[in-house]
PDB file of C-alpha atoms in Angstrom:
ATOM      1  CA  MET Z   1      84.865 257.652  89.334  1.00  0.00           C
ATOM      2  CA  ALA Z   2      87.082 254.849  88.052  1.00  0.00           C
ATOM      3  CA  ARG Z   3      90.156 255.956  86.101  1.00  0.00           C
ATOM      4  CA  LEU Z   4      92.018 254.350  83.221  1.00  0.00           C
ATOM      5  CA  PHE Z   5      95.568 255.432  82.375  1.00  0.00           C
ATOM      6  CA  ILE Z   6      96.758 254.520  78.874  1.00  0.00           C
ATOM      7  CA  TYR Z   7     100.517 254.800  78.542  1.00  0.00           C
ATOM      8  CA  THR Z   8     103.067 254.863  75.784  1.00  0.00           C
ATOM      9  CA  LEU Z   9     105.924 252.812  77.144  1.00  0.00           C
ATOM     10  CA  GLY Z  10     109.604 253.743  77.020  1.00  0.00           C
ATOM     11  CA  THR Z  11     112.806 252.336  78.515  1.00  0.00           C
ATOM     12  CA  SER Z  12     113.480 254.902  81.252  1.00  0.00           C
ATOM     13  CA  ILE Z  13     112.832 252.263  83.924  1.00  0.00           C
ATOM     14  CA  ALA Z  14     116.098 250.690  82.703  1.00  0.00           C
ATOM     15  CA  ASN Z  15     118.198 253.860  82.501  1.00  0.00           C
ATOM     16  CA  ARG Z  16     120.462 252.649  85.301  1.00  0.00           C
ATOM     17  CA  CYS Z  17     121.182 249.371  83.489  1.00  0.00           C
ATOM     18  CA  PRO Z  18     124.641 249.505  81.795  1.00  0.00           C
ATOM     19  CA  SER Z  19     123.529 247.033  79.110  1.00  0.00           C
ATOM     20  CA  LEU Z  20     120.619 249.185  77.935  1.00  0.00           C
ATOM     21  CA  ARG Z  21     122.441 251.277  75.301  1.00  0.00           C
ATOM     22  CA  GLU Z  22     123.896 248.279  73.479  1.00  0.00           C
ATOM     23  CA  LEU Z  23     120.537 246.507  73.397  1.00  0.00           C
ATOM     24  CA  GLN Z  24     118.858 249.641  72.054  1.00  0.00           C
ATOM     25  CA  LYS Z  25     121.217 249.522  69.068  1.00  0.00           C
ATOM     26  CA  GLU Z  26     120.339 245.895  68.368  1.00  0.00           C
ATOM     27  CA  ASN Z  27     116.561 246.470  68.319  1.00  0.00           C
ATOM     28  CA  SER Z  28     115.806 242.819  69.059  1.00  0.00           C
ATOM     29  CA  PRO Z  29     112.206 241.719  68.403  1.00  0.00           C
ATOM     30  CA  TRP Z  30     109.671 240.969  71.122  1.00  0.00           C
ATOM     31  CA  ASP Z  31     110.172 237.188  70.989  1.00  0.00           C
ATOM     32  CA  ALA Z  32     113.939 237.178  70.320  1.00  0.00           C
ATOM     33  CA  SER Z  33     116.078 234.268  71.472  1.00  0.00           C
ATOM     34  CA  ILE Z  34     117.736 235.211  74.748  1.00  0.00           C
ATOM     35  CA  THR Z  35     121.443 236.023  74.483  1.00  0.00           C
ATOM     36  CA  ASP Z  36     124.060 236.393  77.208  1.00  0.00           C
ATOM     37  CA  LYS Z  37     123.807 240.162  76.857  1.00  0.00           C
ATOM     38  CA  MET Z  38     120.047 239.980  77.435  1.00  0.00           C
ATOM     39  CA  LYS Z  39     120.552 237.797  80.505  1.00  0.00           C
ATOM     40  CA  GLN Z  40     122.938 240.414  81.859  1.00  0.00           C
ATOM     41  CA  PHE Z  41     120.379 243.160  81.178  1.00  0.00           C
ATOM     42  CA  GLU Z  42     117.661 241.215  82.973  1.00  0.00           C
ATOM     43  CA  ARG Z  43     119.903 240.810  86.031  1.00  0.00           C
ATOM     44  CA  GLU Z  44     120.629 244.550  85.996  1.00  0.00           C
ATOM     45  CA  LEU Z  45     116.926 245.362  85.675  1.00  0.00           C
ATOM     46  CA  LYS Z  46     116.075 243.042  88.563  1.00  0.00           C
ATOM     47  CA  ASP Z  47     118.744 244.718  90.712  1.00  0.00           C
ATOM     48  CA  ASN Z  48     117.295 248.107  89.774  1.00  0.00           C
ATOM     49  CA  LEU Z  49     113.804 247.067  90.901  1.00  0.00           C
ATOM     50  CA  GLU Z  50     115.186 245.732  94.175  1.00  0.00           C
ATOM     51  CA  SER Z  51     117.009 249.019  94.762  1.00  0.00           C
ATOM     52  CA  ILE Z  52     113.755 250.905  94.242  1.00  0.00           C
ATOM     53  CA  ALA Z  53     111.928 248.547  96.609  1.00  0.00           C
ATOM     54  CA  HIS Z  54     114.569 249.183  99.281  1.00  0.00           C
ATOM     55  CA  LYS Z  55     114.266 252.944  98.684  1.00  0.00           C
ATOM     56  CA  LYS Z  56     117.811 253.379  97.444  1.00  0.00           C
ATOM     57  CA  PHE Z  57     116.352 255.406  94.578  1.00  0.00           C
ATOM     58  CA  ASP Z  58     113.426 257.827  94.481  1.00  0.00           C
ATOM     59  CA  LEU Z  59     110.358 255.885  93.338  1.00  0.00           C
ATOM     60  CA  GLU Z  60     108.760 258.920  91.704  1.00  0.00           C
ATOM     61  CA  LYS Z  61     111.823 259.423  89.495  1.00  0.00           C
ATOM     62  CA  SER Z  62     112.330 255.755  88.646  1.00  0.00           C
ATOM     63  CA  SER Z  63     110.776 256.180  85.191  1.00  0.00           C
ATOM     64  CA  ALA Z  64     108.833 258.677  83.077  1.00  0.00           C
ATOM     65  CA  GLU Z  65     105.700 256.544  83.461  1.00  0.00           C
ATOM     66  CA  ILE Z  66     105.950 256.312  87.256  1.00  0.00           C
ATOM     67  CA  THR Z  67     106.606 260.063  87.521  1.00  0.00           C
ATOM     68  CA  VAL Z  68     103.277 260.870  85.881  1.00  0.00           C
ATOM     69  CA  LEU Z  69     101.321 258.246  87.822  1.00  0.00           C
ATOM     70  CA  THR Z  70     102.776 259.464  91.127  1.00  0.00           C
ATOM     71  CA  LYS Z  71     101.794 263.048  90.374  1.00  0.00           C
ATOM     72  CA  ALA Z  72      98.353 261.840  89.283  1.00  0.00           C
ATOM     73  CA  LYS Z  73      98.001 260.193  92.719  1.00  0.00           C
ATOM     74  CA  ILE Z  74      97.247 256.758  91.343  1.00  0.00           C
ATOM     75  CA  THR Z  75      95.232 254.472  93.628  1.00  0.00           C
ATOM     76  CA  ALA Z  76      94.685 250.721  93.906  1.00  0.00           C
ATOM     77  CA  SER Z  77      91.294 251.085  92.196  1.00  0.00           C
ATOM     78  CA  ASP Z  78      92.775 252.623  89.015  1.00  0.00           C
ATOM     79  CA  ARG Z  79      93.544 250.697  85.828  1.00  0.00           C
ATOM     80  CA  VAL Z  80      96.728 250.995  83.766  1.00  0.00           C
ATOM     81  CA  VAL Z  81      97.417 249.811  80.215  1.00  0.00           C
ATOM     82  CA  LEU Z  82     100.982 249.978  78.905  1.00  0.00           C
ATOM     83  CA  LEU Z  83     101.289 250.324  75.116  1.00  0.00           C
ATOM     84  CA  ALA Z  84     104.591 248.561  74.505  1.00  0.00           C
ATOM     85  CA  THR Z  85     106.853 248.751  71.485  1.00  0.00           C
ATOM     86  CA  ASP Z  86     107.267 245.556  69.489  1.00  0.00           C
ATOM     87  CA  THR Z  87     110.764 244.917  70.831  1.00  0.00           C
ATOM     88  CA  TYR Z  88     112.555 242.832  73.427  1.00  0.00           C
ATOM     89  CA  LEU Z  89     113.142 245.995  75.476  1.00  0.00           C
ATOM     90  CA  GLY Z  90     109.464 246.904  75.215  1.00  0.00           C
ATOM     91  CA  LYS Z  91     108.579 243.502  76.634  1.00  0.00           C
ATOM     92  CA  LYS Z  92     111.080 243.579  79.511  1.00  0.00           C
ATOM     93  CA  CYS Z  93     110.442 247.206  80.490  1.00  0.00           C
ATOM     94  CA  SER Z  94     106.685 246.607  80.532  1.00  0.00           C
ATOM     95  CA  GLU Z  95     107.210 243.606  82.824  1.00  0.00           C
ATOM     96  CA  ALA Z  96     109.301 245.777  85.148  1.00  0.00           C
ATOM     97  CA  LEU Z  97     106.676 248.528  85.259  1.00  0.00           C
ATOM     98  CA  GLU Z  98     103.891 246.024  85.876  1.00  0.00           C
ATOM     99  CA  HIS Z  99     105.907 244.712  88.827  1.00  0.00           C
ATOM    100  CA  LEU Z 100     106.395 248.210  90.249  1.00  0.00           C
ATOM    101  CA  LEU Z 101     102.746 249.135  89.886  1.00  0.00           C
ATOM    102  CA  ARG Z 102     101.591 245.983  91.652  1.00  0.00           C
ATOM    103  CA  LYS Z 103     104.181 245.992  94.431  1.00  0.00           C
ATOM    104  CA  GLN Z 104     104.620 249.705  95.115  1.00  0.00           C
ATOM    105  CA  PHE Z 105     101.162 251.081  94.261  1.00  0.00           C
ATOM    106  CA  ASN Z 106      98.948 248.019  94.846  1.00  0.00           C
ATOM    107  CA  VAL Z 107      97.419 248.396  91.378  1.00  0.00           C
ATOM    108  CA  SER Z 108      96.142 244.948  90.425  1.00  0.00           C
ATOM    109  CA  ASP Z 109      94.463 245.881  87.131  1.00  0.00           C
ATOM    110  CA  VAL Z 110      97.528 246.569  84.997  1.00  0.00           C
ATOM    111  CA  LYS Z 111      98.341 244.966  81.671  1.00  0.00           C
ATOM    112  CA  THR Z 112     100.654 245.327  78.703  1.00  0.00           C
ATOM    113  CA  CYS Z 113      99.378 245.729  75.159  1.00  0.00           C
ATOM    114  CA  ARG Z 114     102.041 244.753  72.623  1.00  0.00           C
ATOM    115  CA  ILE Z 115     101.794 246.964  69.535  1.00  0.00           C
ATOM    116  CA  GLU Z 116     103.053 244.817  66.678  1.00  0.00           C
ATOM    117  CA  GLY Z 117     105.175 246.726  64.177  1.00  0.00           C
ATOM    118  CA  LEU Z 118     105.781 249.664  66.525  1.00  0.00           C
ATOM    119  CA  GLN Z 119     109.568 249.973  66.220  1.00  0.00           C
ATOM    120  CA  VAL Z 120     111.924 252.395  64.493  1.00  0.00           C
ATOM    121  CA  HIS Z 121     114.414 250.249  62.602  1.00  0.00           C
ATOM    122  CA  SER Z 122     112.024 249.429  59.732  1.00  0.00           C
ATOM    123  CA  GLU Z 123     110.304 252.545  58.435  1.00  0.00           C
ATOM    124  CA  ALA Z 124     108.096 250.539  56.072  1.00  0.00           C
ATOM    125  CA  ARG Z 125     106.815 248.297  58.864  1.00  0.00           C
ATOM    126  CA  LEU Z 126     106.257 251.251  61.194  1.00  0.00           C
ATOM    127  CA  LEU Z 127     104.182 253.133  58.613  1.00  0.00           C
ATOM    128  CA  LYS Z 128     102.222 250.202  57.243  1.00  0.00           C
ATOM    129  CA  GLU Z 129     101.705 248.234  60.454  1.00  0.00           C
ATOM    130  CA  GLY Z 130     102.951 249.857  63.641  1.00  0.00           C
ATOM    131  CA  LEU Z 131     101.059 253.159  63.555  1.00  0.00           C
ATOM    132  CA  ALA Z 132      97.813 251.519  62.440  1.00  0.00           C
ATOM    133  CA  ASN Z 133      98.019 248.989  65.259  1.00  0.00           C
ATOM    134  CA  PHE Z 134      98.861 251.741  67.749  1.00  0.00           C
ATOM    135  CA  ILE Z 135      95.842 253.829  66.732  1.00  0.00           C
ATOM    136  CA  ASN Z 136      93.461 250.862  66.614  1.00  0.00           C
ATOM    137  CA  ALA Z 137      94.600 249.524  69.997  1.00  0.00           C
ATOM    138  CA  THR Z 138      94.168 252.922  71.669  1.00  0.00           C
ATOM    139  CA  ARG Z 139      90.770 253.490  70.059  1.00  0.00           C
ATOM    140  CA  GLY Z 140      89.658 250.037  71.136  1.00  0.00           C
ATOM    141  CA  LEU Z 141      90.662 250.668  74.759  1.00  0.00           C
ATOM    142  CA  ILE Z 142      88.875 254.024  74.849  1.00  0.00           C
ATOM    143  CA  GLU Z 143      85.692 252.793  73.175  1.00  0.00           C
ATOM    144  CA  ALA Z 144      85.531 249.658  75.341  1.00  0.00           C
ATOM    145  CA  VAL Z 145      85.232 251.611  78.597  1.00  0.00           C
ATOM    146  CA  GLY Z 146      83.817 254.972  77.513  1.00  0.00           C
ATOM    147  CA  GLU Z 147      80.187 254.001  77.982  1.00  0.00           C
ATOM    148  CA  TYR Z 148      80.719 252.979  81.616  1.00  0.00           C
ATOM    149  CA  GLY Z 149      81.722 256.406  82.858  1.00  0.00           C
ATOM    150  CA  THR Z 150      85.395 255.640  83.315  1.00  0.00           C
ATOM    151  CA  GLU Z 151      87.622 258.707  83.275  1.00  0.00           C
ATOM    152  CA  ILE Z 152      90.366 258.103  80.712  1.00  0.00           C
ATOM    153  CA  PHE Z 153      93.824 259.691  80.731  1.00  0.00           C
ATOM    154  CA  LEU Z 154      96.271 259.369  77.855  1.00  0.00           C
ATOM    155  CA  CYS Z 155      99.911 259.539  78.913  1.00  0.00           C
ATOM    156  CA  PRO Z 156     102.526 260.053  76.156  1.00  0.00           C
ATOM    157  CA  ASN Z 157     105.512 260.705  78.425  1.00  0.00           C
ATOM    158  CA  GLY Z 158     107.367 257.502  77.544  1.00  0.00           C
ATOM    159  CA  GLY Z 159     108.251 255.733  74.311  1.00  0.00           C
ATOM    160  CA  PHE Z 160     108.746 257.037  70.778  1.00  0.00           C
ATOM    161  CA  LYS Z 161     108.114 260.759  70.469  1.00  0.00           C
ATOM    162  CA  GLY Z 162     106.692 260.171  66.996  1.00  0.00           C
ATOM    163  CA  VAL Z 163     103.484 258.674  68.425  1.00  0.00           C
ATOM    164  CA  VAL Z 164     102.756 261.674  70.678  1.00  0.00           C
ATOM    165  CA  PRO Z 165     100.758 263.599  67.998  1.00  0.00           C
ATOM    166  CA  PHE Z 166      98.640 260.516  67.264  1.00  0.00           C
ATOM    167  CA  LEU Z 167      97.819 260.003  70.951  1.00  0.00           C
ATOM    168  CA  THR Z 168      97.059 263.715  71.395  1.00  0.00           C
ATOM    169  CA  ILE Z 169      94.677 263.728  68.424  1.00  0.00           C
ATOM    170  CA  LEU Z 170      92.909 260.656  69.806  1.00  0.00           C
ATOM    171  CA  GLY Z 171      92.533 262.548  73.082  1.00  0.00           C
ATOM    172  CA  MET Z 172      90.869 265.410  71.197  1.00  0.00           C
ATOM    173  CA  ARG Z 173      88.662 263.026  69.224  1.00  0.00           C
ATOM    174  CA  TYR Z 174      87.394 261.165  72.279  1.00  0.00           C
ATOM    175  CA  HIS Z 175      87.585 264.092  74.746  1.00  0.00           C
ATOM    176  CA  CYS Z 176      90.160 262.397  76.971  1.00  0.00           C
ATOM    177  CA  LYS Z 177      92.618 264.356  79.060  1.00  0.00           C
ATOM    178  CA  VAL Z 178      96.278 264.071  78.102  1.00  0.00           C
ATOM    179  CA  LEU Z 179      98.738 264.015  80.995  1.00  0.00           C
ATOM    180  CA  TYR Z 180     102.264 265.287  80.578  1.00  0.00           C
ATOM    181  CA  THR Z 181     105.143 266.353  82.755  1.00  0.00           C
ATOM    182  CA  PHE Z 182     108.596 267.787  82.162  1.00  0.00           C
ATOM    183  CA  GLU Z 183     111.729 266.703  83.964  1.00  0.00           C
ATOM    184  CA  LEU Z 184     112.038 269.919  85.977  1.00  0.00           C
ATOM    185  CA  ALA Z 185     108.308 270.586  86.386  1.00  0.00           C
ATOM    186  CA  GLU Z 186     106.803 270.209  89.843  1.00  0.00           C
ATOM    187  CA  SER Z 187     103.211 269.828  88.736  1.00  0.00           C
ATOM    188  CA  LEU Z 188     101.406 267.580  86.295  1.00  0.00           C
ATOM    189  CA  ILE Z 189     100.245 269.267  83.108  1.00  0.00           C
ATOM    190  CA  VAL Z 190      96.748 268.315  81.961  1.00  0.00           C
ATOM    191  CA  LEU Z 191      96.091 269.057  78.297  1.00  0.00           C
ATOM    192  CA  PRO Z 192      92.338 269.376  77.712  1.00  0.00           C
ATOM    193  CA  SER Z 193      90.643 268.238  74.520  1.00  0.00           C
ATOM    194  CA  LEU Z 194      89.878 270.889  71.906  1.00  0.00           C
ATOM    195  CA  PRO Z 195      86.194 271.774  71.388  1.00  0.00           C
ATOM    196  CA  PHE Z 196      86.003 270.769  67.737  1.00  0.00           C
ATOM    197  CA  THR Z 197      83.185 269.122  65.776  1.00  0.00           C
ATOM    198  CA  LEU Z 198      83.009 267.049  62.611  1.00  0.00           C
ATOM    199  CA  ASP Z 199      81.389 268.620  59.525  1.00  0.00           C
ATOM    200  CA  THR Z 200      79.460 265.598  58.230  1.00  0.00           C
ATOM    201  CA  THR Z 201      78.834 267.240  54.849  1.00  0.00           C
ATOM    202  CA  LEU Z 202      82.529 267.471  54.149  1.00  0.00           C
ATOM    203  CA  TYR Z 203      83.080 264.030  55.650  1.00  0.00           C
ATOM    204  CA  ARG Z 204      80.605 262.399  53.271  1.00  0.00           C
ATOM    205  CA  ARG Z 205      82.486 263.850  50.313  1.00  0.00           C
ATOM    206  CA  ALA Z 206      85.726 262.376  51.573  1.00  0.00           C
ATOM    207  CA  GLU Z 207      84.308 259.187  53.103  1.00  0.00           C
ATOM    208  CA  ARG Z 208      85.548 256.884  50.348  1.00  0.00           C
ATOM    209  CA  ALA Z 209      89.014 258.484  50.382  1.00  0.00           C
ATOM    210  CA  LEU Z 210      89.247 258.196  54.169  1.00  0.00           C
ATOM    211  CA  LYS Z 211      88.270 254.528  54.116  1.00  0.00           C
ATOM    212  CA  VAL Z 212      90.999 253.792  51.591  1.00  0.00           C
ATOM    213  CA  LEU Z 213      93.508 255.820  53.621  1.00  0.00           C
ATOM    214  CA  ASN Z 214      92.522 253.988  56.810  1.00  0.00           C
ATOM    215  CA  GLU Z 215      93.448 250.706  55.168  1.00  0.00           C
ATOM    216  CA  ALA Z 216      96.630 251.961  53.515  1.00  0.00           C
ATOM    217  CA  ILE Z 217      97.871 254.343  56.279  1.00  0.00           C
ATOM    218  CA  GLU Z 218      99.931 256.225  53.685  1.00  0.00           C
ATOM    219  CA  GLN Z 219      99.446 256.886  49.974  1.00  0.00           C
ATOM    220  CA  PRO Z 220     100.382 259.496  47.343  1.00  0.00           C
ATOM    221  CA  GLU Z 221      98.440 262.754  47.637  1.00  0.00           C
ATOM    222  CA  GLU Z 222      97.053 262.483  44.105  1.00  0.00           C
ATOM    223  CA  VAL Z 223      95.569 259.060  44.859  1.00  0.00           C
ATOM    224  CA  TYR Z 224      93.877 260.393  47.981  1.00  0.00           C
ATOM    225  CA  LEU Z 225      92.451 263.417  46.148  1.00  0.00           C
ATOM    226  CA  ARG Z 226      91.044 261.289  43.301  1.00  0.00           C
ATOM    227  CA  ASN Z 227      88.854 259.454  45.826  1.00  0.00           C
ATOM    228  CA  ILE Z 228      87.161 262.661  47.043  1.00  0.00           C
ATOM    229  CA  ASP Z 229      83.802 263.391  45.390  1.00  0.00           C
TER     230      ASP Z 229
END
């Protein structure tokens, strides 16, 4: 059976880059103008990838994302989608991981999905835009392939920890397995979906409120409750 791995993307692939910490503080946007500091980071990241290619570092431990995929025994026939933060670092780290997956694992079907608004320096933008786009993008990926019998794995090992509950709930909703590993763990932990069902009677009472909430993402509790019949 074909497999699709959907990943939250972090910056662990760049942990050996000295420039990483300073760039994390700056939180530059996805399409930021390239500075000298960014050029230095890109050189460091390129050197890091070359070191991995020449086996100077352990491939399995090169990033949180690669650790999980190695333990999952990824093959050339698998697909990988990287859910990237809406930042310069999200863009560059996704490019680096795409390169590794193609060169080291022969995975040709790998792509990056930029999640606009998914960043942590603007709370308002994260809540009103980033989380909604994250949920909608993940749902779209799952629903697009679900009918073809593809086995889907959700992998929240990298990226912002705040999105882990959302990805886990989506795994429960769509009965996808969630893959996780800890730094000192030898094996891959597979979190199964919970056997829950939707009470349509209760849903119909709250349908209008849920539609409004879906559009607004957040709202005062009293506003939400007023929309329940």
